[in-house]
């Protein structure tokens, strides 16, 4: 285990199972469709890579980089740092992100794709931090729940570090208090 990690919450083995099960479920639910997976960078990687290996129906993939902030309105807004190049009008879109915490990012992204006239917008997140929820958002596909602690690994970062860890772990407090 990495020296900065207090404990492992989701093991490599469990992560592999999550991708397998979600991939199977999505493939069944979208049978006879050709959905577009849209990964939210940077955190969606490597979850999306593993998920895609378990998708057995025709599909497309694109990536987007966004940063969300809350304006004076409670709704908040989103800044697109890098947009997708696919036209989503009339298409079934599946948004893939690392974690849903307050729900702001996923909720704003869902609205964005609805405005772009996608036929359907479905959310898929590897982790769900339910205790952090501020905005009510329907995430159809969830890998697993995590407690209200700062987690890193498997795409998730702290100051851009730890994305490369093969598991999800809780960061030691002393790392923040440096
Ligand atoms: P939300 O908009 O509050 O739902 O937050 C979603 C985003 O916040 C995720 O895509 C992550 O980038 C980030 N985030 C939330 N919780 C964590 C965490 O525990 N570790 C790392 N990043 C997190
Ligand atoms: Mg993120």
JSON list of C-alpha atoms and ligand atoms in Angstrom, two decimals:
[
{"chain": "A", "resi": 1, "resn": "UNK", "atom": "CA", "xyz": [0.00, 0.00, 0.00]},
{"chain": "A", "resi": 2, "resn": "UNK", "atom": "CA", "xyz": [1.16, 3.57, -0.76]},
{"chain": "A", "resi": 3, "resn": "UNK", "atom": "CA", "xyz": [2.66, 5.35, 2.30]},
{"chain": "A", "resi": 4, "resn": "UNK", "atom": "CA", "xyz": [0.13, 8.24, 2.08]},
{"chain": "A", "resi": 5, "resn": "UNK", "atom": "CA", "xyz": [-2.90, 5.95, 2.13]},
{"chain": "A", "resi": 6, "resn": "UNK", "atom": "CA", "xyz": [-4.66, 5.30, 5.43]},
{"chain": "A", "resi": 7, "resn": "UNK", "atom": "CA", "xyz": [-6.83, 2.42, 4.25]},
{"chain": "A", "resi": 8, "resn": "UNK", "atom": "CA", "xyz": [-8.08, 0.85, 1.06]},
{"chain": "A", "resi": 9, "resn": "UNK", "atom": "CA", "xyz": [-11.82, 1.27, 0.47]},
{"chain": "A", "resi": 10, "resn": "UNK", "atom": "CA", "xyz": [-12.20, -0.43, -2.91]},
{"chain": "A", "resi": 11, "resn": "UNK", "atom": "CA", "xyz": [-9.69, -3.10, -3.92]},
{"chain": "A", "resi": 12, "resn": "UNK", "atom": "CA", "xyz": [-8.41, -3.78, -7.44]},
{"chain": "A", "resi": 13, "resn": "UNK", "atom": "CA", "xyz": [-10.47, -6.94, -7.50]},
{"chain": "A", "resi": 14, "resn": "UNK", "atom": "CA", "xyz": [-13.67, -5.14, -6.53]},
{"chain": "A", "resi": 15, "resn": "UNK", "atom": "CA", "xyz": [-13.02, -2.41, -9.11]},
{"chain": "A", "resi": 16, "resn": "UNK", "atom": "CA", "xyz": [-12.64, -5.06, -11.81]},
{"chain": "A", "resi": 17, "resn": "UNK", "atom": "CA", "xyz": [-15.97, -6.57, -10.75]},
{"chain": "A", "resi": 18, "resn": "UNK", "atom": "CA", "xyz": [-17.68, -3.18, -10.81]},
{"chain": "A", "resi": 19, "resn": "UNK", "atom": "CA", "xyz": [-16.64, -2.58, -14.44]},
{"chain": "A", "resi": 20, "resn": "UNK", "atom": "CA", "xyz": [-17.71, -6.08, -15.36]},
{"chain": "A", "resi": 21, "resn": "UNK", "atom": "CA", "xyz": [-21.15, -5.80, -13.79]},
{"chain": "A", "resi": 22, "resn": "UNK", "atom": "CA", "xyz": [-21.88, -2.26, -14.95]},
{"chain": "A", "resi": 23, "resn": "UNK", "atom": "CA", "xyz": [-20.67, -3.14, -18.46]},
{"chain": "A", "resi": 24, "resn": "UNK", "atom": "CA", "xyz": [-23.01, -6.10, -18.57]},
{"chain": "A", "resi": 25, "resn": "UNK", "atom": "CA", "xyz": [-25.97, -4.09, -17.28]},
{"chain": "A", "resi": 26, "resn": "UNK", "atom": "CA", "xyz": [-25.40, -1.18, -19.68]},
{"chain": "A", "resi": 27, "resn": "UNK", "atom": "CA", "xyz": [-24.96, -3.58, -22.62]},
{"chain": "A", "resi": 28, "resn": "UNK", "atom": "CA", "xyz": [-28.31, -5.18, -21.79]},
{"chain": "A", "resi": 29, "resn": "UNK", "atom": "CA", "xyz": [-30.14, -1.89, -21.19]},
{"chain": "A", "resi": 30, "resn": "UNK", "atom": "CA", "xyz": [-28.84, -0.34, -24.43]},
{"chain": "A", "resi": 31, "resn": "UNK", "atom": "CA", "xyz": [-29.25, -3.44, -26.58]},
{"chain": "A", "resi": 32, "resn": "UNK", "atom": "CA", "xyz": [-30.15, -2.42, -30.18]},
{"chain": "A", "resi": 33, "resn": "UNK", "atom": "CA", "xyz": [-28.85, 1.09, -29.52]},
{"chain": "A", "resi": 34, "resn": "UNK", "atom": "CA", "xyz": [-25.49, 2.69, -30.24]},
{"chain": "A", "resi": 35, "resn": "UNK", "atom": "CA", "xyz": [-24.82, 4.92, -27.23]},
{"chain": "A", "resi": 36, "resn": "UNK", "atom": "CA", "xyz": [-22.04, 7.48, -26.95]},
{"chain": "A", "resi": 37, "resn": "UNK", "atom": "CA", "xyz": [-19.97, 7.24, -23.78]},
{"chain": "A", "resi": 38, "resn": "UNK", "atom": "CA", "xyz": [-18.74, 10.65, -22.74]},
{"chain": "A", "resi": 39, "resn": "UNK", "atom": "CA", "xyz": [-15.97, 10.51, -20.17]},
{"chain": "A", "resi": 40, "resn": "UNK", "atom": "CA", "xyz": [-15.35, 13.49, -17.91]},
{"chain": "A", "resi": 41, "resn": "UNK", "atom": "CA", "xyz": [-11.60, 14.07, -17.74]},
{"chain": "A", "resi": 42, "resn": "UNK", "atom": "CA", "xyz": [-9.42, 13.57, -15.96]},
{"chain": "A", "resi": 43, "resn": "UNK", "atom": "CA", "xyz": [-11.09, 11.40, -13.32]},
{"chain": "A", "resi": 44, "resn": "UNK", "atom": "CA", "xyz": [-13.04, 9.09, -15.65]},
{"chain": "A", "resi": 45, "resn": "UNK", "atom": "CA", "xyz": [-9.82, 7.37, -16.63]},
{"chain": "A", "resi": 46, "resn": "UNK", "atom": "CA", "xyz": [-9.13, 4.42, -15.92]},
{"chain": "A", "resi": 47, "resn": "UNK", "atom": "CA", "xyz": [-12.73, 3.56, -14.95]},
{"chain": "A", "resi": 48, "resn": "UNK", "atom": "CA", "xyz": [-14.05, 4.26, -18.45]},
{"chain": "A", "resi": 49, "resn": "UNK", "atom": "CA", "xyz": [-11.25, 2.21, -20.05]},
{"chain": "A", "resi": 50, "resn": "UNK", "atom": "CA", "xyz": [-12.13, -0.81, -17.94]},
{"chain": "A", "resi": 51, "resn": "UNK", "atom": "CA", "xyz": [-15.86, -0.30, -18.39]},
{"chain": "A", "resi": 52, "resn": "UNK", "atom": "CA", "xyz": [-15.52, -0.16, -22.19]},
{"chain": "A", "resi": 53, "resn": "UNK", "atom": "CA", "xyz": [-13.80, -3.55, -22.25]},
{"chain": "A", "resi": 54, "resn": "UNK", "atom": "CA", "xyz": [-17.03, -4.96, -20.83]},
{"chain": "A", "resi": 55, "resn": "UNK", "atom": "CA", "xyz": [-19.41, -3.27, -23.27]},
{"chain": "A", "resi": 56, "resn": "UNK", "atom": "CA", "xyz": [-20.61, -5.80, -25.83]},
{"chain": "A", "resi": 57, "resn": "UNK", "atom": "CA", "xyz": [-22.82, -3.56, -28.00]},
{"chain": "A", "resi": 58, "resn": "UNK", "atom": "CA", "xyz": [-21.75, -1.04, -30.66]},
{"chain": "A", "resi": 59, "resn": "UNK", "atom": "CA", "xyz": [-20.82, 2.27, -29.03]},
{"chain": "A", "resi": 60, "resn": "UNK", "atom": "CA", "xyz": [-18.86, 5.48, -29.52]},
{"chain": "A", "resi": 61, "resn": "UNK", "atom": "CA", "xyz": [-16.55, 7.23, -27.07]},
{"chain": "A", "resi": 62, "resn": "UNK", "atom": "CA", "xyz": [-15.70, 10.88, -26.58]},
{"chain": "A", "resi": 63, "resn": "UNK", "atom": "CA", "xyz": [-14.18, 12.96, -23.79]},
{"chain": "A", "resi": 64, "resn": "UNK", "atom": "CA", "xyz": [-14.85, 16.27, -22.21]},
{"chain": "A", "resi": 65, "resn": "UNK", "atom": "CA", "xyz": [-13.03, 18.34, -19.64]},
{"chain": "A", "resi": 66, "resn": "UNK", "atom": "CA", "xyz": [-15.17, 20.61, -17.50]},
{"chain": "A", "resi": 67, "resn": "UNK", "atom": "CA", "xyz": [-14.84, 22.66, -14.37]},
{"chain": "A", "resi": 68, "resn": "UNK", "atom": "CA", "xyz": [-17.92, 23.50, -12.43]},
{"chain": "A", "resi": 69, "resn": "UNK", "atom": "CA", "xyz": [-18.45, 26.36, -10.04]},
{"chain": "A", "resi": 70, "resn": "UNK", "atom": "CA", "xyz": [-21.35, 27.82, -8.16]},
{"chain": "A", "resi": 71, "resn": "UNK", "atom": "CA", "xyz": [-22.31, 31.32, -9.17]},
{"chain": "A", "resi": 72, "resn": "UNK", "atom": "CA", "xyz": [-24.50, 33.69, -7.24]},
{"chain": "A", "resi": 73, "resn": "UNK", "atom": "CA", "xyz": [-27.46, 31.60, -8.35]},
{"chain": "A", "resi": 74, "resn": "UNK", "atom": "CA", "xyz": [-27.87, 28.36, -6.43]},
{"chain": "A", "resi": 75, "resn": "UNK", "atom": "CA", "xyz": [-27.96, 26.48, -9.75]},
{"chain": "A", "resi": 76, "resn": "UNK", "atom": "CA", "xyz": [-24.28, 27.00, -10.50]},
{"chain": "A", "resi": 77, "resn": "UNK", "atom": "CA", "xyz": [-22.75, 26.77, -13.94]},
{"chain": "A", "resi": 78, "resn": "UNK", "atom": "CA", "xyz": [-20.15, 24.86, -15.82]},
{"chain": "A", "resi": 79, "resn": "UNK", "atom": "CA", "xyz": [-17.05, 25.84, -17.80]},
{"chain": "A", "resi": 80, "resn": "UNK", "atom": "CA", "xyz": [-16.11, 23.61, -20.70]},
{"chain": "A", "resi": 81, "resn": "UNK", "atom": "CA", "xyz": [-12.33, 23.39, -20.84]},
{"chain": "A", "resi": 82, "resn": "UNK", "atom": "CA", "xyz": [-12.31, 20.87, -23.72]},
{"chain": "A", "resi": 83, "resn": "UNK", "atom": "CA", "xyz": [-15.49, 19.98, -25.53]},
{"chain": "A", "resi": 84, "resn": "UNK", "atom": "CA", "xyz": [-16.44, 16.76, -27.34]},
{"chain": "A", "resi": 85, "resn": "UNK", "atom": "CA", "xyz": [-16.34, 16.69, -31.14]},
{"chain": "A", "resi": 86, "resn": "UNK", "atom": "CA", "xyz": [-19.42, 14.47, -31.57]},
{"chain": "A", "resi": 87, "resn": "UNK", "atom": "CA", "xyz": [-22.84, 15.83, -32.49]},
{"chain": "A", "resi": 88, "resn": "UNK", "atom": "CA", "xyz": [-25.14, 14.34, -29.84]},
{"chain": "A", "resi": 89, "resn": "UNK", "atom": "CA", "xyz": [-28.46, 15.46, -31.33]},
{"chain": "A", "resi": 90, "resn": "UNK", "atom": "CA", "xyz": [-30.86, 12.49, -31.24]},
{"chain": "A", "resi": 91, "resn": "UNK", "atom": "CA", "xyz": [-28.25, 10.23, -29.64]},
{"chain": "A", "resi": 92, "resn": "UNK", "atom": "CA", "xyz": [-28.22, 8.17, -26.45]},
{"chain": "A", "resi": 93, "resn": "UNK", "atom": "CA", "xyz": [-25.55, 9.71, -24.27]},
{"chain": "A", "resi": 94, "resn": "UNK", "atom": "CA", "xyz": [-23.96, 7.99, -21.25]},
{"chain": "A", "resi": 95, "resn": "UNK", "atom": "CA", "xyz": [-21.92, 10.37, -19.08]},
{"chain": "A", "resi": 96, "resn": "UNK", "atom": "CA", "xyz": [-19.12, 8.64, -17.17]},
{"chain": "A", "resi": 97, "resn": "UNK", "atom": "CA", "xyz": [-17.46, 10.25, -14.16]},
{"chain": "A", "resi": 98, "resn": "UNK", "atom": "CA", "xyz": [-15.32, 9.11, -11.25]},
{"chain": "A", "resi": 99, "resn": "UNK", "atom": "CA", "xyz": [-17.45, 10.19, -8.28]},
{"chain": "A", "resi": 100, "resn": "UNK", "atom": "CA", "xyz": [-20.68, 11.96, -7.51]},
{"chain": "A", "resi": 101, "resn": "UNK", "atom": "CA", "xyz": [-20.35, 14.05, -4.36]},
{"chain": "A", "resi": 102, "resn": "UNK", "atom": "CA", "xyz": [-22.54, 17.19, -4.16]},
{"chain": "A", "resi": 103, "resn": "UNK", "atom": "CA", "xyz": [-24.12, 16.15, -7.47]},
{"chain": "A", "resi": 104, "resn": "UNK", "atom": "CA", "xyz": [-23.44, 19.55, -9.05]},
{"chain": "A", "resi": 105, "resn": "UNK", "atom": "CA", "xyz": [-21.11, 18.39, -11.82]},
{"chain": "A", "resi": 106, "resn": "UNK", "atom": "CA", "xyz": [-23.26, 15.50, -13.03]},
{"chain": "A", "resi": 107, "resn": "UNK", "atom": "CA", "xyz": [-26.45, 17.53, -12.76]},
{"chain": "A", "resi": 108, "resn": "UNK", "atom": "CA", "xyz": [-25.03, 20.44, -14.80]},
{"chain": "A", "resi": 109, "resn": "UNK", "atom": "CA", "xyz": [-23.61, 18.08, -17.42]},
{"chain": "A", "resi": 110, "resn": "UNK", "atom": "CA", "xyz": [-26.94, 16.31, -17.76]},
{"chain": "A", "resi": 111, "resn": "UNK", "atom": "CA", "xyz": [-28.66, 19.66, -18.40]},
{"chain": "A", "resi": 112, "resn": "UNK", "atom": "CA", "xyz": [-26.01, 20.58, -20.94]},
{"chain": "A", "resi": 113, "resn": "UNK", "atom": "CA", "xyz": [-26.61, 17.45, -23.02]},
{"chain": "A", "resi": 114, "resn": "UNK", "atom": "CA", "xyz": [-30.36, 17.83, -22.77]},
{"chain": "A", "resi": 115, "resn": "UNK", "atom": "CA", "xyz": [-29.94, 21.35, -24.16]},
{"chain": "A", "resi": 116, "resn": "UNK", "atom": "CA", "xyz": [-27.93, 19.84, -27.01]},
{"chain": "A", "resi": 117, "resn": "UNK", "atom": "CA", "xyz": [-30.97, 17.70, -27.85]},
{"chain": "A", "resi": 118, "resn": "UNK", "atom": "CA", "xyz": [-29.57, 14.30, -26.95]},
{"chain": "A", "resi": 119, "resn": "UNK", "atom": "CA", "xyz": [-32.27, 11.64, -27.19]},
{"chain": "A", "resi": 120, "resn": "UNK", "atom": "CA", "xyz": [-31.40, 10.40, -23.69]},
{"chain": "A", "resi": 121, "resn": "UNK", "atom": "CA", "xyz": [-28.83, 11.32, -21.07]},
{"chain": "A", "resi": 122, "resn": "UNK", "atom": "CA", "xyz": [-27.83, 8.62, -18.57]},
{"chain": "A", "resi": 123, "resn": "UNK", "atom": "CA", "xyz": [-25.32, 9.06, -15.76]},
{"chain": "A", "resi": 124, "resn": "UNK", "atom": "CA", "xyz": [-22.75, 6.47, -14.70]},
{"chain": "A", "resi": 125, "resn": "UNK", "atom": "CA", "xyz": [-20.35, 7.09, -11.80]},
{"chain": "A", "resi": 126, "resn": "UNK", "atom": "CA", "xyz": [-17.85, 4.69, -10.31]},
{"chain": "A", "resi": 127, "resn": "UNK", "atom": "CA", "xyz": [-18.33, 6.03, -6.76]},
{"chain": "A", "resi": 128, "resn": "UNK", "atom": "CA", "xyz": [-21.19, 7.62, -4.87]},
{"chain": "A", "resi": 129, "resn": "UNK", "atom": "CA", "xyz": [-20.56, 9.77, -1.79]},
{"chain": "A", "resi": 130, "resn": "UNK", "atom": "CA", "xyz": [-24.23, 9.99, -0.82]},
{"chain": "A", "resi": 131, "resn": "UNK", "atom": "CA", "xyz": [-23.60, 12.00, 2.36]},
{"chain": "A", "resi": 132, "resn": "UNK", "atom": "CA", "xyz": [-22.17, 14.84, 0.27]},
{"chain": "A", "resi": 133, "resn": "UNK", "atom": "CA", "xyz": [-25.26, 15.32, -1.88]},
{"chain": "A", "resi": 134, "resn": "UNK", "atom": "CA", "xyz": [-26.56, 18.88, -2.24]},
{"chain": "A", "resi": 135, "resn": "UNK", "atom": "CA", "xyz": [-28.28, 18.63, -5.62]},
{"chain": "A", "resi": 136, "resn": "UNK", "atom": "CA", "xyz": [-30.77, 15.84, -6.26]},
{"chain": "A", "resi": 137, "resn": "UNK", "atom": "CA", "xyz": [-29.52, 13.98, -9.32]},
{"chain": "A", "resi": 138, "resn": "UNK", "atom": "CA", "xyz": [-30.48, 10.59, -10.71]},
{"chain": "A", "resi": 139, "resn": "UNK", "atom": "CA", "xyz": [-27.30, 8.59, -11.34]},
{"chain": "A", "resi": 140, "resn": "UNK", "atom": "CA", "xyz": [-28.55, 5.37, -12.93]},
{"chain": "A", "resi": 141, "resn": "UNK", "atom": "CA", "xyz": [-25.33, 3.37, -12.80]},
{"chain": "A", "resi": 142, "resn": "UNK", "atom": "CA", "xyz": [-23.22, 3.44, -9.61]},
{"chain": "A", "resi": 143, "resn": "UNK", "atom": "CA", "xyz": [-20.21, 1.25, -8.93]},
{"chain": "A", "resi": 144, "resn": "UNK", "atom": "CA", "xyz": [-20.19, 1.46, -5.14]},
{"chain": "A", "resi": 145, "resn": "UNK", "atom": "CA", "xyz": [-20.82, 3.83, -2.25]},
{"chain": "A", "resi": 146, "resn": "UNK", "atom": "CA", "xyz": [-18.04, 5.47, -0.26]},
{"chain": "A", "resi": 147, "resn": "UNK", "atom": "CA", "xyz": [-18.20, 7.29, 3.10]},
{"chain": "A", "resi": 148, "resn": "UNK", "atom": "CA", "xyz": [-17.80, 11.06, 3.37]},
{"chain": "A", "resi": 149, "resn": "UNK", "atom": "CA", "xyz": [-13.98, 11.00, 3.29]},
{"chain": "A", "resi": 150, "resn": "UNK", "atom": "CA", "xyz": [-11.51, 12.27, 0.71]},
{"chain": "A", "resi": 151, "resn": "UNK", "atom": "CA", "xyz": [-10.61, 9.36, -1.51]},
{"chain": "A", "resi": 152, "resn": "UNK", "atom": "CA", "xyz": [-7.92, 8.98, -4.16]},
{"chain": "A", "resi": 153, "resn": "UNK", "atom": "CA", "xyz": [-6.73, 6.44, -6.69]},
{"chain": "A", "resi": 154, "resn": "UNK", "atom": "CA", "xyz": [-7.98, 4.82, -9.88]},
{"chain": "A", "resi": 155, "resn": "UNK", "atom": "CA", "xyz": [-8.41, 8.23, -11.53]},
{"chain": "A", "resi": 156, "resn": "UNK", "atom": "CA", "xyz": [-9.18, 10.29, -8.44]},
{"chain": "A", "resi": 157, "resn": "UNK", "atom": "CA", "xyz": [-6.55, 12.82, -7.37]},
{"chain": "A", "resi": 158, "resn": "UNK", "atom": "CA", "xyz": [-5.39, 15.09, -4.59]},
{"chain": "A", "resi": 159, "resn": "UNK", "atom": "CA", "xyz": [-3.48, 18.01, -6.15]},
{"chain": "A", "resi": 160, "resn": "UNK", "atom": "CA", "xyz": [-3.15, 15.93, -9.34]},
{"chain": "A", "resi": 161, "resn": "UNK", "atom": "CA", "xyz": [-1.41, 13.08, -7.52]},
{"chain": "A", "resi": 162, "resn": "UNK", "atom": "CA", "xyz": [-2.47, 9.47, -6.79]},
{"chain": "A", "resi": 163, "resn": "UNK", "atom": "CA", "xyz": [-4.57, 8.97, -9.97]},
{"chain": "A", "resi": 164, "resn": "UNK", "atom": "CA", "xyz": [-2.30, 6.04, -10.84]},
{"chain": "A", "resi": 165, "resn": "UNK", "atom": "CA", "xyz": [-3.06, 3.96, -7.75]},
{"chain": "A", "resi": 166, "resn": "UNK", "atom": "CA", "xyz": [-4.81, 0.73, -8.81]},
{"chain": "A", "resi": 167, "resn": "UNK", "atom": "CA", "xyz": [-7.26, 0.90, -5.86]},
{"chain": "A", "resi": 168, "resn": "UNK", "atom": "CA", "xyz": [-9.42, 3.54, -4.12]},
{"chain": "A", "resi": 169, "resn": "UNK", "atom": "CA", "xyz": [-8.03, 4.61, -0.77]},
{"chain": "A", "resi": 170, "resn": "UNK", "atom": "CA", "xyz": [-8.47, 7.21, 1.97]},
{"chain": "A", "resi": 171, "resn": "UNK", "atom": "CA", "xyz": [-5.65, 9.75, 2.14]},
{"chain": "A", "resi": 172, "resn": "UNK", "atom": "CA", "xyz": [-3.83, 10.18, 5.47]},
{"chain": "A", "resi": 173, "resn": "UNK", "atom": "CA", "xyz": [-4.65, 13.49, 7.24]},
{"chain": "A", "resi": 174, "resn": "UNK", "atom": "CA", "xyz": [-0.97, 14.45, 7.46]},
{"chain": "A", "resi": 175, "resn": "UNK", "atom": "CA", "xyz": [-0.91, 14.77, 3.67]},
{"chain": "A", "resi": 176, "resn": "UNK", "atom": "CA", "xyz": [-3.41, 17.65, 3.88]},
{"chain": "A", "resi": 177, "resn": "UNK", "atom": "CA", "xyz": [-1.77, 19.26, 6.89]},
{"chain": "A", "resi": 178, "resn": "UNK", "atom": "CA", "xyz": [1.68, 19.56, 5.35]},
{"chain": "B", "resi": 1, "resn": "LIG", "atom": "P1", "xyz": [-19.63, 17.06, -7.30]},
{"chain": "B", "resi": 1, "resn": "LIG", "atom": "O1", "xyz": [-19.82, 18.07, -8.40]},
{"chain": "B", "resi": 1, "resn": "LIG", "atom": "O2", "xyz": [-19.56, 17.71, -5.95]},
{"chain": "B", "resi": 1, "resn": "LIG", "atom": "O3", "xyz": [-20.59, 15.92, -7.34]},
{"chain": "B", "resi": 1, "resn": "LIG", "atom": "O4", "xyz": [-18.17, 16.51, -7.40]},
{"chain": "B", "resi": 1, "resn": "LIG", "atom": "C1", "xyz": [-17.72, 15.77, -8.43]},
{"chain": "B", "resi": 1, "resn": "LIG", "atom": "C2", "xyz": [-16.24, 15.99, -8.63]},
{"chain": "B", "resi": 1, "resn": "LIG", "atom": "O5", "xyz": [-15.55, 16.40, -7.44]},
{"chain": "B", "resi": 1, "resn": "LIG", "atom": "C3", "xyz": [-15.61, 14.70, -9.03]},
{"chain": "B", "resi": 1, "resn": "LIG", "atom": "O6", "xyz": [-15.64, 14.55, -10.43]},
{"chain": "B", "resi": 1, "resn": "LIG", "atom": "C4", "xyz": [-14.21, 14.81, -8.47]},
{"chain": "B", "resi": 1, "resn": "LIG", "atom": "O7", "xyz": [-13.38, 15.43, -9.42]},
{"chain": "B", "resi": 1, "resn": "LIG", "atom": "C5", "xyz": [-14.34, 15.71, -7.28]},
{"chain": "B", "resi": 1, "resn": "LIG", "atom": "N1", "xyz": [-14.36, 14.93, -6.01]},
{"chain": "B", "resi": 1, "resn": "LIG", "atom": "C6", "xyz": [-15.39, 14.81, -5.15]},
{"chain": "B", "resi": 1, "resn": "LIG", "atom": "N2", "xyz": [-15.06, 14.05, -4.09]},
{"chain": "B", "resi": 1, "resn": "LIG", "atom": "C7", "xyz": [-13.78, 13.66, -4.30]},
{"chain": "B", "resi": 1, "resn": "LIG", "atom": "C8", "xyz": [-12.86, 12.83, -3.52]},
{"chain": "B", "resi": 1, "resn": "LIG", "atom": "O8", "xyz": [-13.14, 12.29, -2.46]},
{"chain": "B", "resi": 1, "resn": "LIG", "atom": "N3", "xyz": [-11.62, 12.68, -4.08]},
{"chain": "B", "resi": 1, "resn": "LIG", "atom": "C9", "xyz": [-11.25, 13.25, -5.24]},
{"chain": "B", "resi": 1, "resn": "LIG", "atom": "N4", "xyz": [-12.06, 14.02, -5.98]},
{"chain": "B", "resi": 1, "resn": "LIG", "atom": "C10", "xyz": [-13.33, 14.23, -5.51]},
{"chain": "B", "resi": 2, "resn": "LIG", "atom": "MG1", "xyz": [-13.83, 14.99, -11.73]}
]
